[in-house]
Coordinates of C-alpha atoms and ligand atoms in Angstrom, one line a residue:
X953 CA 91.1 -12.6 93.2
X954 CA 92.4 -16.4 93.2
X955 CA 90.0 -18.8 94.3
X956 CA 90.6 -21.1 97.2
X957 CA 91.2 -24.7 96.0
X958 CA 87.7 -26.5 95.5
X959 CA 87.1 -28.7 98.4
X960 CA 87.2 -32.3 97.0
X961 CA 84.3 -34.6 97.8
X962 CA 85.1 -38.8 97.1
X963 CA 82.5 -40.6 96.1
X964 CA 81.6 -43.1 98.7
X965 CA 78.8 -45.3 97.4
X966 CA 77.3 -48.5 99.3
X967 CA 75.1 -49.5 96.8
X968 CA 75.0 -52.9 95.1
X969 CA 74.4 -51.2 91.4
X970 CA 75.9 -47.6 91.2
X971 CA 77.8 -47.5 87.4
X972 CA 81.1 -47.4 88.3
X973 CA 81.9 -48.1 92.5
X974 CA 78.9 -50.6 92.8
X975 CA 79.1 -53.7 94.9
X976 CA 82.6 -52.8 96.1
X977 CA 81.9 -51.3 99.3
X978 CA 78.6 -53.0 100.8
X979 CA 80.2 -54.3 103.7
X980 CA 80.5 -51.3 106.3
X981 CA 84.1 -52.2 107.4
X982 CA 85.1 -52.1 103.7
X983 CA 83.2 -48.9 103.1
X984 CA 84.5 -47.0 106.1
X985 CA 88.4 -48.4 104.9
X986 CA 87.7 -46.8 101.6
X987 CA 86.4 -43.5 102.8
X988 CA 90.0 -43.6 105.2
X989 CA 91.9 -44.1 101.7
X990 CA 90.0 -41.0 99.8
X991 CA 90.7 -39.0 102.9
X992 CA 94.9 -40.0 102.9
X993 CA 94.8 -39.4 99.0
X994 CA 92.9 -36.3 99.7
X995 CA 89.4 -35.7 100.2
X996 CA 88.2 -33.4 102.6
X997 CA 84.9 -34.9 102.7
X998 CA 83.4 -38.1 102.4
X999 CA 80.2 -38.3 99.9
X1000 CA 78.3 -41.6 101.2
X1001 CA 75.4 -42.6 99.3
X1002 CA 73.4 -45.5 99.7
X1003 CA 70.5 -45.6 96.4
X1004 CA 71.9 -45.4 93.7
X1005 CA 70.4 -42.7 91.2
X1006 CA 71.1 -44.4 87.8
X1007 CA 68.2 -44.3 85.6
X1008 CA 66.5 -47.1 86.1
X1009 CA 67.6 -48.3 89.4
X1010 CA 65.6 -50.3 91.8
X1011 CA 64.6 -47.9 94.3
X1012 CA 65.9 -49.1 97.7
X1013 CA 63.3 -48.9 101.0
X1014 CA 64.5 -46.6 103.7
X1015 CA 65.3 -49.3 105.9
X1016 CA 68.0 -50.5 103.8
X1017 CA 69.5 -46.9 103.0
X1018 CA 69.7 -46.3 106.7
X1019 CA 71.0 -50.3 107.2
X1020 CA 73.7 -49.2 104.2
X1021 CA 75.1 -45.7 105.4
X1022 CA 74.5 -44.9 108.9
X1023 CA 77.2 -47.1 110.1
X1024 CA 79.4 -46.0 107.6
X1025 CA 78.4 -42.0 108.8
X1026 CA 79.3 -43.3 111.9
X1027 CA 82.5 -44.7 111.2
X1028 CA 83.8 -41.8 109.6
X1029 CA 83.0 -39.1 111.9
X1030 CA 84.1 -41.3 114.9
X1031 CA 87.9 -40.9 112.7
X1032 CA 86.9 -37.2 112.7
X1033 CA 86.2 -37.5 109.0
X1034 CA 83.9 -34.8 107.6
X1035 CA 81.0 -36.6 106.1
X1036 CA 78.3 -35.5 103.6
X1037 CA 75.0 -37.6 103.1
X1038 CA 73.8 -38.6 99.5
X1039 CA 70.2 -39.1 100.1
X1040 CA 66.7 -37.8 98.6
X1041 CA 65.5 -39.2 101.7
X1042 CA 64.8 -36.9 105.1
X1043 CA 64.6 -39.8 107.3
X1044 CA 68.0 -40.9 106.2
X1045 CA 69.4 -37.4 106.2
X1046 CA 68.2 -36.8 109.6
X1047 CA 69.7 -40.3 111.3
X1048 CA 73.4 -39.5 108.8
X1049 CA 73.0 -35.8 111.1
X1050 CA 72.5 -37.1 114.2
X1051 CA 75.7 -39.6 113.6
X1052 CA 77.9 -36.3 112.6
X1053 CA 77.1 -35.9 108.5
X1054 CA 77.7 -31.9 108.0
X1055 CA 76.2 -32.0 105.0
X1056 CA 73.3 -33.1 103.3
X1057 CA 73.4 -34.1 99.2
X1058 CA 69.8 -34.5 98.2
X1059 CA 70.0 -35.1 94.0
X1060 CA 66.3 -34.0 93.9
X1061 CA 67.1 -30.4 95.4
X1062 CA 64.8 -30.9 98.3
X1063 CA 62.1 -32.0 95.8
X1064 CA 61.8 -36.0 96.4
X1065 CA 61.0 -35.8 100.0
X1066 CA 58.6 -33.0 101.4
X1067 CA 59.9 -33.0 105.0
X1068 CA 63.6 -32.4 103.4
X1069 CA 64.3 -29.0 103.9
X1070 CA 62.5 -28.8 106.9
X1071 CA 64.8 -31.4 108.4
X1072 CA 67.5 -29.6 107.0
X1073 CA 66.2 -26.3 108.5
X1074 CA 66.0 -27.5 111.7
X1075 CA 69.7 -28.6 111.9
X1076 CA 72.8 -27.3 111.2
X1077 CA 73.4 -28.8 108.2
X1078 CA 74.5 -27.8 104.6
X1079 CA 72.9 -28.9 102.5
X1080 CA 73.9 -29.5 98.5
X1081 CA 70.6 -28.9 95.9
X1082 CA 71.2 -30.4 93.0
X1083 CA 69.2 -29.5 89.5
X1084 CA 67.2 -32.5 87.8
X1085 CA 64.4 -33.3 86.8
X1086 CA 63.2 -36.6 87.9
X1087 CA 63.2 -40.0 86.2
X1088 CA 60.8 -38.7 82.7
X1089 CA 61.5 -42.3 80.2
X1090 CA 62.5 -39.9 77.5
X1091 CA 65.1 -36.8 77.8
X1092 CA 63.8 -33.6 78.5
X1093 CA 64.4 -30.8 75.8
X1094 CA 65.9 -27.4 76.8
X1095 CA 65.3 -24.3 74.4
X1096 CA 68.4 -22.7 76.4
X1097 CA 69.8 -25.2 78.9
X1098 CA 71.9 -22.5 81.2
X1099 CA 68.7 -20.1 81.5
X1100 CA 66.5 -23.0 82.6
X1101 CA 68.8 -24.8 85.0
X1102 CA 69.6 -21.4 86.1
X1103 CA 65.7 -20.8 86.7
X1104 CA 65.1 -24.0 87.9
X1105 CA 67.8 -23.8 90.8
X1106 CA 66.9 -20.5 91.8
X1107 CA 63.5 -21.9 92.6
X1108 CA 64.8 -24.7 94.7
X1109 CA 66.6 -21.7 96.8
X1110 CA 63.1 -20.1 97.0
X1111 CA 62.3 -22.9 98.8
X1112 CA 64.9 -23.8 100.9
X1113 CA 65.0 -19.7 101.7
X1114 CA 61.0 -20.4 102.5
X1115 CA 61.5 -23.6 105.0
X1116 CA 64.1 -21.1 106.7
X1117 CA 67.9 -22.3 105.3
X1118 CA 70.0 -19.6 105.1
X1119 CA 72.7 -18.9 102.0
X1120 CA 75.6 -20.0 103.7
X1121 CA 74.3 -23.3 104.0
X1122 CA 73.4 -24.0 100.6
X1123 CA 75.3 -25.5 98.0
X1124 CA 74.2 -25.2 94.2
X1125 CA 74.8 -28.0 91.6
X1126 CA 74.2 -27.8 87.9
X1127 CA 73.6 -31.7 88.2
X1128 CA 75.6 -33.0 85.2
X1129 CA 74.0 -36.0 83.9
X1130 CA 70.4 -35.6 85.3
X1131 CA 68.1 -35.4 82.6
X1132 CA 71.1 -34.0 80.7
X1133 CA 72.8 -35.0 77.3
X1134 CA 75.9 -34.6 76.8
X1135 CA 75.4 -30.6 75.0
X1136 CA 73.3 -30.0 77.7
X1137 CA 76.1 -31.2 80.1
X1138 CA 79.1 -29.4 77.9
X1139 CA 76.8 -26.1 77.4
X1140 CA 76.2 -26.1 81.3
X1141 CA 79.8 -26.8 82.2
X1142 CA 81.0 -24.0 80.0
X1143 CA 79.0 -21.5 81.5
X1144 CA 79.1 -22.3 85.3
X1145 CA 79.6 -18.6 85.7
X1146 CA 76.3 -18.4 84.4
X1147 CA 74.6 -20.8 87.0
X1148 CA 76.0 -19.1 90.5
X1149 CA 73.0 -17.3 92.5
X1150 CA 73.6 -14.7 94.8
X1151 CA 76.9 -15.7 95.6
X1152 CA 75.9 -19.1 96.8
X1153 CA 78.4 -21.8 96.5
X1154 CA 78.7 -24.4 93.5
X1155 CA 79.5 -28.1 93.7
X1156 CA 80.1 -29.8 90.5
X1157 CA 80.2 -33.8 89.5
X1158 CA 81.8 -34.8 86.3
X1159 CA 83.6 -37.9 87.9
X1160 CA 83.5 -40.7 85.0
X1161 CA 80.1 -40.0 84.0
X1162 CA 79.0 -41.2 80.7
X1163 CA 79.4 -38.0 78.6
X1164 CA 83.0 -38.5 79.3
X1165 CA 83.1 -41.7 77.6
X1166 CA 83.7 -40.2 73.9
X1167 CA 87.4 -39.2 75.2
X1168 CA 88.3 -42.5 76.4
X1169 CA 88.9 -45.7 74.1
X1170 CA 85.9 -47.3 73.0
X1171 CA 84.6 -49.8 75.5
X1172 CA 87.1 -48.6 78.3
X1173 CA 86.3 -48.9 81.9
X1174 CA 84.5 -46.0 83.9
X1175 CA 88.3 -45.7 85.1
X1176 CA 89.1 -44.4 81.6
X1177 CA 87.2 -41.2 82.5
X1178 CA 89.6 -40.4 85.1
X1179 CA 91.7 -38.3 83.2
X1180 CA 89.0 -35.9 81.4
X1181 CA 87.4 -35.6 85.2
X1182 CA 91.0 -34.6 86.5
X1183 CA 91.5 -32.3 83.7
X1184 CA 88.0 -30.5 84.2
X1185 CA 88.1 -30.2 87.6
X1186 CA 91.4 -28.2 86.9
X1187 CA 89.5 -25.7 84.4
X1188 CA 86.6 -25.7 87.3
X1189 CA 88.8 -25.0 89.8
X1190 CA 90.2 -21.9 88.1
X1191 CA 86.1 -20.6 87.6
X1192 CA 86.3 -20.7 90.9
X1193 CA 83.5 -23.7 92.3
X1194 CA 83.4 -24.5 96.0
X1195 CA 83.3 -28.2 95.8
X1196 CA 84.3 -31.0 93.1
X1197 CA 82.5 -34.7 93.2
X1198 CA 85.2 -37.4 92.5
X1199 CA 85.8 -40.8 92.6
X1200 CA 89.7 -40.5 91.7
X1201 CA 90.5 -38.0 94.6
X1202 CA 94.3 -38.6 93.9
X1203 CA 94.3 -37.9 90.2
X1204 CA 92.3 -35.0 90.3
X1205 CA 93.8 -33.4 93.5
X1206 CA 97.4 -33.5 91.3
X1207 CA 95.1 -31.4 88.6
X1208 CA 94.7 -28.6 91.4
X1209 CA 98.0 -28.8 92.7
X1210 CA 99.1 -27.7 88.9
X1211 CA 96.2 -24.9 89.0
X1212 CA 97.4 -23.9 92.6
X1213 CA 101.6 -23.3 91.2
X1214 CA 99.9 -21.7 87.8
X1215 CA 98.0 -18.8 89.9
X1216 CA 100.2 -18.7 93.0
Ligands
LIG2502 N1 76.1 -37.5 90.8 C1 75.8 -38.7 91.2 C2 75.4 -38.9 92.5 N2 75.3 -37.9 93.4 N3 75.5 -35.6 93.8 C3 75.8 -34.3 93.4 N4 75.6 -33.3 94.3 N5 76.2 -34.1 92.2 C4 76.3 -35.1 91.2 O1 76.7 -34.8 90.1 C5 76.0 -36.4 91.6 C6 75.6 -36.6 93.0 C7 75.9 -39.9 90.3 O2 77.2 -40.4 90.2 P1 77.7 -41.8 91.0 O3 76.8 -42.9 90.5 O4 79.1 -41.9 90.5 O5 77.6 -41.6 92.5

């Protein structure tokens, strides 16, 4: 069977200090202008996230993640705009729902806030659950990094199964990066196969993290990384993932328009 084209996802960040958008797009007006441009370069959602979850980042009180992407959420939708919600936070998942966010993107798989999945549960919601494991100061060590992500993710279904989320609501993601080097990342993107559950879909995000950085020149900009995200998001598309996180949404939807003519 050919799969669908992966839905893109551009990275929408309103954060003073993410690695590689932050500080462009604090001002609401400029935030909900760039979310417009990812759509008319191709995005089919909008990925807004307002704390950024580079190691090592302040962490930012509720009020301000509301202050930062609820009018943004708002914005968006009102342009009819599907939105999803990067947040660990329930409170700010439930106020990005109420202003028309269809999904939710929670980095800590439901973990960081204990009414998540409830709030989840009690919407209609997707909702994205993402494998890490927290902010440890050194790296953690995997014995076999597919089996334990793997395991790892199937108990964050568990749970979101438990609180009363069905299947087609979830969205799984290996969580490249997160308490990841880059084998672990490389090992887990060669073997997504490996990683789907039941059936359940898989988002993955590559865009211009720093494992990507030994393919560029040395001391390039994040923007440098553009071209090895484009050109994995082609070989993703073709394992067949649901969703793809990027920041260039025009370079990488080229990459699945090639895909799209090579399996037509
Ligand atoms: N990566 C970042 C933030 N949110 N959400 C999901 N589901 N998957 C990811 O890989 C992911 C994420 C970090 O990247 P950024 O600083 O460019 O937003």
């Amino acid at each position: 069977m050919i799969p669908a084209r992966p839905l893109l996802l551009g990275v929408l960040n309103t954060t003073p200090d993410s690695f590689s958008d932050g500080g462009r797009y604090l001002d609401a007006a400029a935030a909900i202008a760039h979310g417009r441009a990812l759509v008319a370069q191709g995005a089919d959602v909008v990925d807004v996230g307002g704390e950024s979850t580079r190691p090592g980042a302040d962490p930012v009180p509720v009020a301000e993640e509301l202050r930062r992407t609820i009018p943004v959420v708002a914005g968006l939708v009102g342009d009819g705009i599907r939105v999803s919600i990067d947040t660990r936070s329930a409170t700010v998942a439930a106020e990005a729902i109420a202003a028309g966010a269809g999904i939710v993107n929670d980095v800590s798989g439901g973990t960081a806030d204990p009414r998540m999945l409830g709030t989840v549960a009690g919407s209609a919601a997707e909702l994205v659950l993402m494998h890490s494991r927290g902010a440890a100061a050194t790296p953690p060590r995997y014995t076999d990094v597919v089996a334990e992500v793997r395991a790892e993710l199937e108990r964050r279904v568990a749970s979101a199964r438990a609180a009363g989320i069905p299947d087609e609501r979830l969205v799984l993601d290996p969580g490249i990066g997160f308490a990841k080097g880059a084998a672990e990342n490389w090992a887990l993107l060669a073997s997504v196969d490996d990683l789907r559950i039941d059936g359940i879909r898989l988002l993955v995000g590559v865009s211009r993290k720093r494992f990507l950085a030994a393919l560029a020149p040395h001391g390039a900009p994040a923007e440098a990384r553009d071209l090895p995200t484009a050109v994995l998001s082609a070989l993703l598309a073709e394992r067949g993932v649901w969703g793809l996180r990027v920041h260039d949404v025009a370079a990488t939807r080229v990459a699945l328009e090639v895909v799209a003519r090579l399996v037509a």
